[in-house]
mmCIF file with all atom_site columns, C-alpha atoms and ligand atoms in Angstrom:
data_model
loop_
_atom_site.group_PDB
_atom_site.id
_atom_site.type_symbol
_atom_site.label_atom_id
_atom_site.label_alt_id
_atom_site.label_comp_id
_atom_site.label_asym_id
_atom_site.label_entity_id
_atom_site.label_seq_id
_atom_site.pdbx_PDB_ins_code
_atom_site.Cartn_x
_atom_site.Cartn_y
_atom_site.Cartn_z
_atom_site.occupancy
_atom_site.B_iso_or_equiv
_atom_site.pdbx_formal_charge
_atom_site.auth_seq_id
_atom_site.auth_comp_id
_atom_site.auth_asym_id
_atom_site.auth_atom_id
_atom_site.pdbx_PDB_model_num
ATOM   1   C CA  . UNK A 1 1   ? -11.776 22.976  -6.543  1.00 0.00 ? 261 UNK A CA  1
ATOM   2   C CA  . UNK A 1 2   ? -13.000 19.523  -5.499  1.00 0.00 ? 262 UNK A CA  1
ATOM   3   C CA  . UNK A 1 3   ? -10.948 17.738  -2.891  1.00 0.00 ? 263 UNK A CA  1
ATOM   4   C CA  . UNK A 1 4   ? -9.107  14.699  -4.313  1.00 0.00 ? 264 UNK A CA  1
ATOM   5   C CA  . UNK A 1 5   ? -10.250 11.213  -3.374  1.00 0.00 ? 265 UNK A CA  1
ATOM   6   C CA  . UNK A 1 6   ? -8.127  8.293   -2.261  1.00 0.00 ? 266 UNK A CA  1
ATOM   7   C CA  . UNK A 1 7   ? -7.336  4.944   -3.863  1.00 0.00 ? 267 UNK A CA  1
ATOM   8   C CA  . UNK A 1 8   ? -5.931  2.129   -1.775  1.00 0.00 ? 268 UNK A CA  1
ATOM   9   C CA  . UNK A 1 9   ? -4.184  -0.851  -3.323  1.00 0.00 ? 269 UNK A CA  1
ATOM   10  C CA  . UNK A 1 10  ? -3.750  -3.703  -0.908  1.00 0.00 ? 270 UNK A CA  1
ATOM   11  C CA  . UNK A 1 11  ? -2.671  -7.334  -1.123  1.00 0.00 ? 271 UNK A CA  1
ATOM   12  C CA  . UNK A 1 12  ? -0.594  -9.950  0.587   1.00 0.00 ? 272 UNK A CA  1
ATOM   13  C CA  . UNK A 1 13  ? 3.128   -9.363  -0.130  1.00 0.00 ? 273 UNK A CA  1
ATOM   14  C CA  . UNK A 1 14  ? 4.108   -10.922 -3.426  1.00 0.00 ? 274 UNK A CA  1
ATOM   15  C CA  . UNK A 1 15  ? 0.761   -10.378 -5.137  1.00 0.00 ? 275 UNK A CA  1
ATOM   16  C CA  . UNK A 1 16  ? 2.323   -7.698  -7.336  1.00 0.00 ? 276 UNK A CA  1
ATOM   17  C CA  . UNK A 1 17  ? 0.726   -4.583  -5.889  1.00 0.00 ? 277 UNK A CA  1
ATOM   18  C CA  . UNK A 1 18  ? 3.813   -2.369  -5.878  1.00 0.00 ? 278 UNK A CA  1
ATOM   19  C CA  . UNK A 1 19  ? 4.533   -2.992  -9.572  1.00 0.00 ? 279 UNK A CA  1
ATOM   20  C CA  . UNK A 1 20  ? 0.900   -2.228  -10.332 1.00 0.00 ? 280 UNK A CA  1
ATOM   21  C CA  . UNK A 1 21  ? 0.923   0.928   -8.210  1.00 0.00 ? 281 UNK A CA  1
ATOM   22  C CA  . UNK A 1 22  ? 4.061   2.245   -9.944  1.00 0.00 ? 282 UNK A CA  1
ATOM   23  C CA  . UNK A 1 23  ? 2.535   1.775   -13.394 1.00 0.00 ? 283 UNK A CA  1
ATOM   24  C CA  . UNK A 1 24  ? -0.711  3.466   -12.337 1.00 0.00 ? 284 UNK A CA  1
ATOM   25  C CA  . UNK A 1 25  ? 1.243   6.492   -11.131 1.00 0.00 ? 285 UNK A CA  1
ATOM   26  C CA  . UNK A 1 26  ? 2.955   6.768   -14.499 1.00 0.00 ? 286 UNK A CA  1
ATOM   27  C CA  . UNK A 1 27  ? -0.418  6.660   -16.319 1.00 0.00 ? 287 UNK A CA  1
ATOM   28  C CA  . UNK A 1 28  ? -2.490  9.024   -14.168 1.00 0.00 ? 288 UNK A CA  1
ATOM   29  C CA  . UNK A 1 29  ? -0.877  12.466  -13.891 1.00 0.00 ? 289 UNK A CA  1
ATOM   30  C CA  . UNK A 1 30  ? -3.462  13.544  -11.294 1.00 0.00 ? 290 UNK A CA  1
ATOM   31  C CA  . UNK A 1 31  ? -2.522  10.647  -8.993  1.00 0.00 ? 291 UNK A CA  1
ATOM   32  C CA  . UNK A 1 32  ? 0.109   11.104  -6.277  1.00 0.00 ? 292 UNK A CA  1
ATOM   33  C CA  . UNK A 1 33  ? 1.775   8.345   -4.278  1.00 0.00 ? 293 UNK A CA  1
ATOM   34  C CA  . UNK A 1 34  ? 1.368   8.530   -0.524  1.00 0.00 ? 294 UNK A CA  1
ATOM   35  C CA  . UNK A 1 35  ? 4.915   8.036   0.743   1.00 0.00 ? 295 UNK A CA  1
ATOM   36  C CA  . UNK A 1 36  ? 4.698   6.096   3.992   1.00 0.00 ? 296 UNK A CA  1
ATOM   37  C CA  . UNK A 1 37  ? 7.042   6.251   6.925   1.00 0.00 ? 297 UNK A CA  1
ATOM   38  C CA  . UNK A 1 38  ? 8.763   3.065   8.058   1.00 0.00 ? 298 UNK A CA  1
ATOM   39  C CA  . UNK A 1 39  ? 11.323  1.933   10.607  1.00 0.00 ? 299 UNK A CA  1
ATOM   40  C CA  . UNK A 1 40  ? 12.633  -0.852  8.355   1.00 0.00 ? 300 UNK A CA  1
ATOM   41  C CA  . UNK A 1 41  ? 16.013  -0.212  6.680   1.00 0.00 ? 301 UNK A CA  1
ATOM   42  C CA  . UNK A 1 42  ? 16.013  0.794   2.992   1.00 0.00 ? 302 UNK A CA  1
ATOM   43  C CA  . UNK A 1 43  ? 16.411  -1.974  0.413   1.00 0.00 ? 303 UNK A CA  1
ATOM   44  C CA  . UNK A 1 44  ? 18.900  -1.547  -2.410  1.00 0.00 ? 304 UNK A CA  1
ATOM   45  C CA  . UNK A 1 45  ? 17.781  1.285   -4.689  1.00 0.00 ? 305 UNK A CA  1
ATOM   46  C CA  . UNK A 1 46  ? 15.128  2.678   -2.341  1.00 0.00 ? 306 UNK A CA  1
ATOM   47  C CA  . UNK A 1 47  ? 15.207  6.437   -1.879  1.00 0.00 ? 307 UNK A CA  1
ATOM   48  C CA  . UNK A 1 48  ? 14.257  8.363   1.272   1.00 0.00 ? 308 UNK A CA  1
ATOM   49  C CA  . UNK A 1 49  ? 11.255  10.599  0.554   1.00 0.00 ? 309 UNK A CA  1
ATOM   50  C CA  . UNK A 1 50  ? 10.351  8.710   -2.629  1.00 0.00 ? 310 UNK A CA  1
ATOM   51  C CA  . UNK A 1 51  ? 9.801   5.076   -1.661  1.00 0.00 ? 311 UNK A CA  1
ATOM   52  C CA  . UNK A 1 52  ? 9.468   5.686   2.080   1.00 0.00 ? 312 UNK A CA  1
ATOM   53  C CA  . UNK A 1 53  ? 10.481  8.091   4.775   1.00 0.00 ? 313 UNK A CA  1
ATOM   54  C CA  . UNK A 1 54  ? 12.971  5.916   6.617   1.00 0.00 ? 314 UNK A CA  1
ATOM   55  C CA  . UNK A 1 55  ? 12.648  6.893   10.273  1.00 0.00 ? 315 UNK A CA  1
ATOM   56  C CA  . UNK A 1 56  ? 14.289  5.725   13.462  1.00 0.00 ? 316 UNK A CA  1
ATOM   57  C CA  . UNK A 1 57  ? 12.002  4.042   16.004  1.00 0.00 ? 317 UNK A CA  1
ATOM   58  C CA  . UNK A 1 58  ? 12.251  7.229   18.121  1.00 0.00 ? 318 UNK A CA  1
ATOM   59  C CA  . UNK A 1 59  ? 11.209  9.454   15.217  1.00 0.00 ? 319 UNK A CA  1
ATOM   60  C CA  . UNK A 1 60  ? 8.343   7.131   14.375  1.00 0.00 ? 320 UNK A CA  1
ATOM   61  C CA  . UNK A 1 61  ? 7.129   7.105   17.969  1.00 0.00 ? 321 UNK A CA  1
ATOM   62  C CA  . UNK A 1 62  ? 7.310   10.882  18.114  1.00 0.00 ? 322 UNK A CA  1
ATOM   63  C CA  . UNK A 1 63  ? 4.925   11.012  15.128  1.00 0.00 ? 323 UNK A CA  1
ATOM   64  C CA  . UNK A 1 64  ? 2.539   8.599   16.854  1.00 0.00 ? 324 UNK A CA  1
ATOM   65  C CA  . UNK A 1 65  ? 2.548   10.771  19.973  1.00 0.00 ? 325 UNK A CA  1
ATOM   66  C CA  . UNK A 1 66  ? 1.901   13.933  17.972  1.00 0.00 ? 326 UNK A CA  1
ATOM   67  C CA  . UNK A 1 67  ? -0.963  12.330  16.016  1.00 0.00 ? 327 UNK A CA  1
ATOM   68  C CA  . UNK A 1 68  ? 1.060   12.578  12.813  1.00 0.00 ? 328 UNK A CA  1
ATOM   69  C CA  . UNK A 1 69  ? -0.306  9.334   11.316  1.00 0.00 ? 329 UNK A CA  1
ATOM   70  C CA  . UNK A 1 70  ? -3.698  8.630   9.751   1.00 0.00 ? 330 UNK A CA  1
ATOM   71  C CA  . UNK A 1 71  ? -2.994  4.975   10.464  1.00 0.00 ? 331 UNK A CA  1
ATOM   72  C CA  . UNK A 1 72  ? 0.035   2.936   11.396  1.00 0.00 ? 332 UNK A CA  1
ATOM   73  C CA  . UNK A 1 73  ? 0.803   -0.759  11.903  1.00 0.00 ? 333 UNK A CA  1
ATOM   74  C CA  . UNK A 1 74  ? 3.558   -2.930  13.263  1.00 0.00 ? 334 UNK A CA  1
ATOM   75  C CA  . UNK A 1 75  ? 4.305   -5.466  10.549  1.00 0.00 ? 335 UNK A CA  1
ATOM   76  C CA  . UNK A 1 76  ? 5.231   -9.183  10.860  1.00 0.00 ? 336 UNK A CA  1
ATOM   77  C CA  . UNK A 1 77  ? 8.931   -8.455  11.516  1.00 0.00 ? 337 UNK A CA  1
ATOM   78  C CA  . UNK A 1 78  ? 8.460   -5.759  14.125  1.00 0.00 ? 338 UNK A CA  1
ATOM   79  C CA  . UNK A 1 79  ? 9.000   -2.881  11.672  1.00 0.00 ? 339 UNK A CA  1
ATOM   80  C CA  . UNK A 1 80  ? 6.463   -0.079  11.823  1.00 0.00 ? 340 UNK A CA  1
ATOM   81  C CA  . UNK A 1 81  ? 4.720   1.471   8.807   1.00 0.00 ? 341 UNK A CA  1
ATOM   82  C CA  . UNK A 1 82  ? 2.473   4.523   8.815   1.00 0.00 ? 342 UNK A CA  1
ATOM   83  C CA  . UNK A 1 83  ? 0.625   6.993   6.613   1.00 0.00 ? 343 UNK A CA  1
ATOM   84  C CA  . UNK A 1 84  ? 1.572   10.589  7.376   1.00 0.00 ? 344 UNK A CA  1
ATOM   85  C CA  . UNK A 1 85  ? -1.406  12.905  7.759   1.00 0.00 ? 345 UNK A CA  1
ATOM   86  C CA  . UNK A 1 86  ? 0.275   16.089  6.593   1.00 0.00 ? 346 UNK A CA  1
ATOM   87  C CA  . UNK A 1 87  ? 1.169   15.121  3.003   1.00 0.00 ? 347 UNK A CA  1
ATOM   88  C CA  . UNK A 1 88  ? -2.183  13.452  2.291   1.00 0.00 ? 348 UNK A CA  1
ATOM   89  C CA  . UNK A 1 89  ? -4.230  16.456  3.377   1.00 0.00 ? 349 UNK A CA  1
ATOM   90  C CA  . UNK A 1 90  ? -2.038  18.883  1.455   1.00 0.00 ? 350 UNK A CA  1
ATOM   91  C CA  . UNK A 1 91  ? -2.369  16.987  -1.839  1.00 0.00 ? 351 UNK A CA  1
ATOM   92  C CA  . UNK A 1 92  ? -6.108  16.365  -1.433  1.00 0.00 ? 352 UNK A CA  1
ATOM   93  C CA  . UNK A 1 93  ? -6.749  20.065  -0.810  1.00 0.00 ? 353 UNK A CA  1
ATOM   94  C CA  . UNK A 1 94  ? -5.004  20.718  -4.105  1.00 0.00 ? 354 UNK A CA  1
ATOM   95  C CA  . UNK A 1 95  ? -7.331  18.372  -5.975  1.00 0.00 ? 355 UNK A CA  1
ATOM   96  C CA  . UNK A 1 96  ? -4.962  15.430  -6.380  1.00 0.00 ? 356 UNK A CA  1
ATOM   97  C CA  . UNK A 1 97  ? -6.019  11.812  -6.006  1.00 0.00 ? 357 UNK A CA  1
ATOM   98  C CA  . UNK A 1 98  ? -3.815  9.874   -3.625  1.00 0.00 ? 358 UNK A CA  1
ATOM   99  C CA  . UNK A 1 99  ? -2.641  6.314   -4.169  1.00 0.00 ? 359 UNK A CA  1
ATOM   100 C CA  . UNK A 1 100 ? -1.826  4.154   -1.141  1.00 0.00 ? 360 UNK A CA  1
ATOM   101 C CA  . UNK A 1 101 ? 0.104   0.887   -1.230  1.00 0.00 ? 361 UNK A CA  1
ATOM   102 C CA  . UNK A 1 102 ? -0.500  -0.597  2.213   1.00 0.00 ? 362 UNK A CA  1
ATOM   103 C CA  . UNK A 1 103 ? -0.982  -3.940  3.931   1.00 0.00 ? 363 UNK A CA  1
ATOM   104 C CA  . UNK A 1 104 ? -4.456  -5.308  4.564   1.00 0.00 ? 364 UNK A CA  1
ATOM   105 C CA  . UNK A 1 105 ? -5.119  -3.918  8.067   1.00 0.00 ? 365 UNK A CA  1
ATOM   106 C CA  . UNK A 1 106 ? -3.954  -0.443  7.055   1.00 0.00 ? 366 UNK A CA  1
ATOM   107 C CA  . UNK A 1 107 ? -6.231  -0.568  4.009   1.00 0.00 ? 367 UNK A CA  1
ATOM   108 C CA  . UNK A 1 108 ? -9.246  -1.293  6.193   1.00 0.00 ? 368 UNK A CA  1
ATOM   109 C CA  . UNK A 1 109 ? -8.316  1.565   8.502   1.00 0.00 ? 369 UNK A CA  1
ATOM   110 C CA  . UNK A 1 110 ? -8.016  3.965   5.564   1.00 0.00 ? 370 UNK A CA  1
ATOM   111 C CA  . UNK A 1 111 ? -11.462 2.905   4.328   1.00 0.00 ? 371 UNK A CA  1
ATOM   112 C CA  . UNK A 1 112 ? -12.860 3.631   7.788   1.00 0.00 ? 372 UNK A CA  1
ATOM   113 C CA  . UNK A 1 113 ? -11.291 7.090   7.756   1.00 0.00 ? 373 UNK A CA  1
ATOM   114 C CA  . UNK A 1 114 ? -12.215 8.140   4.191   1.00 0.00 ? 374 UNK A CA  1
ATOM   115 C CA  . UNK A 1 115 ? -15.453 6.182   3.628   1.00 0.00 ? 375 UNK A CA  1
ATOM   116 C CA  . UNK A 1 116 ? -17.068 6.849   0.236   1.00 0.00 ? 376 UNK A CA  1
ATOM   117 C CA  . UNK A 1 117 ? -14.147 9.134   -0.691  1.00 0.00 ? 377 UNK A CA  1
ATOM   118 C CA  . UNK A 1 118 ? -12.026 5.986   -0.840  1.00 0.00 ? 378 UNK A CA  1
ATOM   119 C CA  . UNK A 1 119 ? -11.787 3.075   -3.298  1.00 0.00 ? 379 UNK A CA  1
ATOM   120 C CA  . UNK A 1 120 ? -10.089 -0.049  -1.941  1.00 0.00 ? 380 UNK A CA  1
ATOM   121 C CA  . UNK A 1 121 ? -8.714  -2.605  -4.406  1.00 0.00 ? 381 UNK A CA  1
ATOM   122 C CA  . UNK A 1 122 ? -7.504  -5.983  -3.203  1.00 0.00 ? 382 UNK A CA  1
ATOM   123 C CA  . UNK A 1 123 ? -4.957  -7.676  -5.497  1.00 0.00 ? 383 UNK A CA  1
ATOM   124 C CA  . UNK A 1 124 ? -5.103  -11.439 -5.297  1.00 0.00 ? 384 UNK A CA  1
ATOM   125 C CA  . UNK A 1 125 ? -2.388  -13.812 -6.534  1.00 0.00 ? 385 UNK A CA  1
ATOM   126 C CA  . UNK A 1 126 ? -3.835  -16.666 -8.650  1.00 0.00 ? 386 UNK A CA  1
ATOM   127 C CA  . UNK A 1 127 ? -2.731  -19.184 -5.969  1.00 0.00 ? 387 UNK A CA  1
ATOM   128 C CA  . UNK A 1 128 ? -0.296  -19.528 -3.074  1.00 0.00 ? 388 UNK A CA  1
ATOM   129 C CA  . UNK A 1 129 ? 2.361   -21.353 -5.184  1.00 0.00 ? 389 UNK A CA  1
ATOM   130 C CA  . UNK A 1 130 ? 2.642   -18.307 -7.434  1.00 0.00 ? 390 UNK A CA  1
ATOM   131 C CA  . UNK A 1 131 ? 2.823   -16.076 -4.381  1.00 0.00 ? 391 UNK A CA  1
ATOM   132 C CA  . UNK A 1 132 ? 5.684   -18.116 -2.926  1.00 0.00 ? 392 UNK A CA  1
ATOM   133 C CA  . UNK A 1 133 ? 7.673   -18.139 -6.146  1.00 0.00 ? 393 UNK A CA  1
ATOM   134 C CA  . UNK A 1 134 ? 7.228   -14.362 -6.525  1.00 0.00 ? 394 UNK A CA  1
ATOM   135 C CA  . UNK A 1 135 ? 8.479   -13.790 -2.985  1.00 0.00 ? 395 UNK A CA  1
ATOM   136 C CA  . UNK A 1 136 ? 11.506  -16.016 -3.606  1.00 0.00 ? 396 UNK A CA  1
ATOM   137 C CA  . UNK A 1 137 ? 12.377  -14.507 -6.968  1.00 0.00 ? 397 UNK A CA  1
ATOM   138 C CA  . UNK A 1 138 ? 12.501  -11.033 -5.399  1.00 0.00 ? 398 UNK A CA  1
ATOM   139 C CA  . UNK A 1 139 ? 15.662  -12.186 -3.685  1.00 0.00 ? 399 UNK A CA  1
ATOM   140 C CA  . UNK A 1 140 ? 15.365  -9.524  -1.008  1.00 0.00 ? 400 UNK A CA  1
ATOM   141 C CA  . UNK A 1 141 ? 14.534  -11.812 1.894   1.00 0.00 ? 401 UNK A CA  1
ATOM   142 C CA  . UNK A 1 142 ? 15.821  -14.911 3.629   1.00 0.00 ? 402 UNK A CA  1
ATOM   143 C CA  . UNK A 1 143 ? 13.880  -18.173 4.071   1.00 0.00 ? 403 UNK A CA  1
ATOM   144 C CA  . UNK A 1 144 ? 12.603  -17.281 7.522   1.00 0.00 ? 404 UNK A CA  1
ATOM   145 C CA  . UNK A 1 145 ? 11.188  -13.955 6.383   1.00 0.00 ? 405 UNK A CA  1
ATOM   146 C CA  . UNK A 1 146 ? 9.647   -15.560 3.316   1.00 0.00 ? 406 UNK A CA  1
ATOM   147 C CA  . UNK A 1 147 ? 7.808   -18.162 5.369   1.00 0.00 ? 407 UNK A CA  1
ATOM   148 C CA  . UNK A 1 148 ? 6.572   -15.474 7.776   1.00 0.00 ? 408 UNK A CA  1
ATOM   149 C CA  . UNK A 1 149 ? 5.298   -13.432 4.828   1.00 0.00 ? 409 UNK A CA  1
ATOM   150 C CA  . UNK A 1 150 ? 3.640   -16.510 3.325   1.00 0.00 ? 410 UNK A CA  1
ATOM   151 C CA  . UNK A 1 151 ? 1.873   -17.369 6.544   1.00 0.00 ? 411 UNK A CA  1
ATOM   152 C CA  . UNK A 1 152 ? 0.584   -13.851 6.861   1.00 0.00 ? 412 UNK A CA  1
ATOM   153 C CA  . UNK A 1 153 ? -0.386  -13.788 3.183   1.00 0.00 ? 413 UNK A CA  1
ATOM   154 C CA  . UNK A 1 154 ? -2.577  -16.876 3.583   1.00 0.00 ? 414 UNK A CA  1
ATOM   155 C CA  . UNK A 1 155 ? -4.420  -15.213 6.456   1.00 0.00 ? 415 UNK A CA  1
ATOM   156 C CA  . UNK A 1 156 ? -4.786  -11.974 4.461   1.00 0.00 ? 416 UNK A CA  1
ATOM   157 C CA  . UNK A 1 157 ? -6.248  -13.808 1.457   1.00 0.00 ? 417 UNK A CA  1
ATOM   158 C CA  . UNK A 1 158 ? -9.287  -14.668 3.555   1.00 0.00 ? 418 UNK A CA  1
ATOM   159 C CA  . UNK A 1 159 ? -10.038 -10.922 3.851   1.00 0.00 ? 419 UNK A CA  1
ATOM   160 C CA  . UNK A 1 160 ? -10.404 -10.194 0.124   1.00 0.00 ? 420 UNK A CA  1
ATOM   161 C CA  . UNK A 1 161 ? -14.190 -9.881  0.226   1.00 0.00 ? 421 UNK A CA  1
ATOM   162 C CA  . UNK A 1 162 ? -13.967 -7.015  2.739   1.00 0.00 ? 422 UNK A CA  1
ATOM   163 C CA  . UNK A 1 163 ? -12.712 -4.628  0.036   1.00 0.00 ? 423 UNK A CA  1
ATOM   164 C CA  . UNK A 1 164 ? -14.573 -2.648  -2.633  1.00 0.00 ? 424 UNK A CA  1
ATOM   165 C CA  . UNK A 1 165 ? -12.984 -4.510  -5.551  1.00 0.00 ? 425 UNK A CA  1
ATOM   166 C CA  . UNK A 1 166 ? -10.900 -7.659  -6.018  1.00 0.00 ? 426 UNK A CA  1
ATOM   167 C CA  . UNK A 1 167 ? -8.537  -8.177  -8.956  1.00 0.00 ? 427 UNK A CA  1
ATOM   168 C CA  . UNK A 1 168 ? -6.766  -11.480 -9.620  1.00 0.00 ? 428 UNK A CA  1
ATOM   169 C CA  . UNK A 1 169 ? -3.204  -10.848 -10.760 1.00 0.00 ? 429 UNK A CA  1
ATOM   170 C CA  . UNK A 1 170 ? -2.561  -13.846 -12.983 1.00 0.00 ? 430 UNK A CA  1
ATOM   171 C CA  . UNK A 1 171 ? -1.777  -12.013 -16.202 1.00 0.00 ? 431 UNK A CA  1
ATOM   172 C CA  . UNK A 1 172 ? -0.289  -8.632  -15.245 1.00 0.00 ? 432 UNK A CA  1
ATOM   173 C CA  . UNK A 1 173 ? -1.605  -6.710  -18.273 1.00 0.00 ? 433 UNK A CA  1
ATOM   174 C CA  . UNK A 1 174 ? -5.157  -7.913  -17.717 1.00 0.00 ? 434 UNK A CA  1
ATOM   175 C CA  . UNK A 1 175 ? -4.980  -7.083  -13.995 1.00 0.00 ? 435 UNK A CA  1
ATOM   176 C CA  . UNK A 1 176 ? -3.499  -3.701  -14.779 1.00 0.00 ? 436 UNK A CA  1
ATOM   177 C CA  . UNK A 1 177 ? -6.222  -2.790  -17.266 1.00 0.00 ? 437 UNK A CA  1
ATOM   178 C CA  . UNK A 1 178 ? -8.897  -3.800  -14.779 1.00 0.00 ? 438 UNK A CA  1
ATOM   179 C CA  . UNK A 1 179 ? -7.334  -1.564  -12.130 1.00 0.00 ? 439 UNK A CA  1
ATOM   180 C CA  . UNK A 1 180 ? -7.036  1.301   -14.609 1.00 0.00 ? 440 UNK A CA  1
ATOM   181 C CA  . UNK A 1 181 ? -10.718 1.050   -15.597 1.00 0.00 ? 441 UNK A CA  1
ATOM   182 C CA  . UNK A 1 182 ? -11.884 0.915   -11.979 1.00 0.00 ? 442 UNK A CA  1
ATOM   183 C CA  . UNK A 1 183 ? -9.813  3.956   -11.077 1.00 0.00 ? 443 UNK A CA  1
ATOM   184 C CA  . UNK A 1 184 ? -10.901 5.960   -14.126 1.00 0.00 ? 444 UNK A CA  1
ATOM   185 C CA  . UNK A 1 185 ? -14.558 5.452   -13.281 1.00 0.00 ? 445 UNK A CA  1
ATOM   186 C CA  . UNK A 1 186 ? -14.000 6.191   -9.573  1.00 0.00 ? 446 UNK A CA  1
ATOM   187 C CA  . UNK A 1 187 ? -12.235 9.428   -10.499 1.00 0.00 ? 447 UNK A CA  1
ATOM   188 C CA  . UNK A 1 188 ? -15.097 10.600  -12.650 1.00 0.00 ? 448 UNK A CA  1
ATOM   189 C CA  . UNK A 1 189 ? -17.862 9.533   -10.227 1.00 0.00 ? 449 UNK A CA  1
HETATM 190 P P1  . 5GP B 2 .   ? 7.671   -3.583  2.417   1.00 0.00 ? 182 5GP B P1  1
HETATM 191 O O1  . 5GP B 2 .   ? 8.574   -3.767  3.607   1.00 0.00 ? 182 5GP B O1  1
HETATM 192 O O2  . 5GP B 2 .   ? 7.645   -4.804  1.555   1.00 0.00 ? 182 5GP B O2  1
HETATM 193 O O3  . 5GP B 2 .   ? 7.976   -2.325  1.655   1.00 0.00 ? 182 5GP B O3  1
HETATM 194 O O4  . 5GP B 2 .   ? 6.188   -3.371  2.984   1.00 0.00 ? 182 5GP B O4  1
HETATM 195 C C1  . 5GP B 2 .   ? 5.605   -4.290  3.836   1.00 0.00 ? 182 5GP B C1  1
HETATM 196 C C2  . 5GP B 2 .   ? 4.116   -4.046  3.855   1.00 0.00 ? 182 5GP B C2  1
HETATM 197 O O5  . 5GP B 2 .   ? 3.805   -2.800  4.496   1.00 0.00 ? 182 5GP B O5  1
HETATM 198 C C3  . 5GP B 2 .   ? 3.524   -3.950  2.451   1.00 0.00 ? 182 5GP B C3  1
HETATM 199 O O6  . 5GP B 2 .   ? 2.331   -4.727  2.430   1.00 0.00 ? 182 5GP B O6  1
HETATM 200 C C4  . 5GP B 2 .   ? 3.232   -2.478  2.298   1.00 0.00 ? 182 5GP B C4  1
HETATM 201 O O7  . 5GP B 2 .   ? 2.164   -2.248  1.393   1.00 0.00 ? 182 5GP B O7  1
HETATM 202 C C5  . 5GP B 2 .   ? 2.860   -2.126  3.717   1.00 0.00 ? 182 5GP B C5  1
HETATM 203 N N1  . 5GP B 2 .   ? 2.881   -0.685  3.986   1.00 0.00 ? 182 5GP B N1  1
HETATM 204 C C6  . 5GP B 2 .   ? 3.641   0.259   3.400   1.00 0.00 ? 182 5GP B C6  1
HETATM 205 N N2  . 5GP B 2 .   ? 3.349   1.464   3.886   1.00 0.00 ? 182 5GP B N2  1
HETATM 206 C C7  . 5GP B 2 .   ? 2.361   1.305   4.800   1.00 0.00 ? 182 5GP B C7  1
HETATM 207 C C8  . 5GP B 2 .   ? 1.605   2.205   5.622   1.00 0.00 ? 182 5GP B C8  1
HETATM 208 O O8  . 5GP B 2 .   ? 1.779   3.412   5.621   1.00 0.00 ? 182 5GP B O8  1
HETATM 209 N N3  . 5GP B 2 .   ? 0.672   1.653   6.423   1.00 0.00 ? 182 5GP B N3  1
HETATM 210 C C9  . 5GP B 2 .   ? 0.433   0.315   6.460   1.00 0.00 ? 182 5GP B C9  1
HETATM 211 N N4  . 5GP B 2 .   ? -0.521  -0.120  7.253   1.00 0.00 ? 182 5GP B N4  1
HETATM 212 N N5  . 5GP B 2 .   ? 1.109   -0.555  5.687   1.00 0.00 ? 182 5GP B N5  1
HETATM 213 C C10 . 5GP B 2 .   ? 2.067   -0.073  4.872   1.00 0.00 ? 182 5GP B C10 1
#
């Protein structure tokens, strides 16, 4: 059996990558979500082991020490996020493709690790006004966090050209179909 390849969706927060990733998972039965570990608290409705592994800082640091992460980053607010090595290897050995939803630095690190076995897709909001209104309408964060995310997002937008593919998420259905086509051809290549 061929080892599964990896697909990385990345974007500044608010570009719509998580919605896109969830729909892709529903459409590709051979695609498995890489559940990351994080030290941030769960948001309403998030489930441990499904959305994230919610770890204490001590547990997270233990994984770093034991080389349990393929990559990990400290995000804008001091929370840590990381991709666990164990799950990814297990699913790839069994022929599954793995979908990652990670921030921009993590996406670059994953590309460095997996090389041609990895497709990176950068999702771009049509402009920063749209990005801001999406972040606000989520209603999960306060003003300070939103402006920190926006600042970071503007910096991340300058990195788009460093990824294999860029999709502009203006109309969701169009963006989704583009992502689906890119992934289908990567899977069969
Ligand atoms: P959120 O707190 O909104 O769930 O995630 C914040 C950011 O961390 C998002 O851009 C998300 O894609 C990213 N992220 C989630 N898991 C990982 C991971 O394992 N590694 C890295 N580098 N970023 C991650």
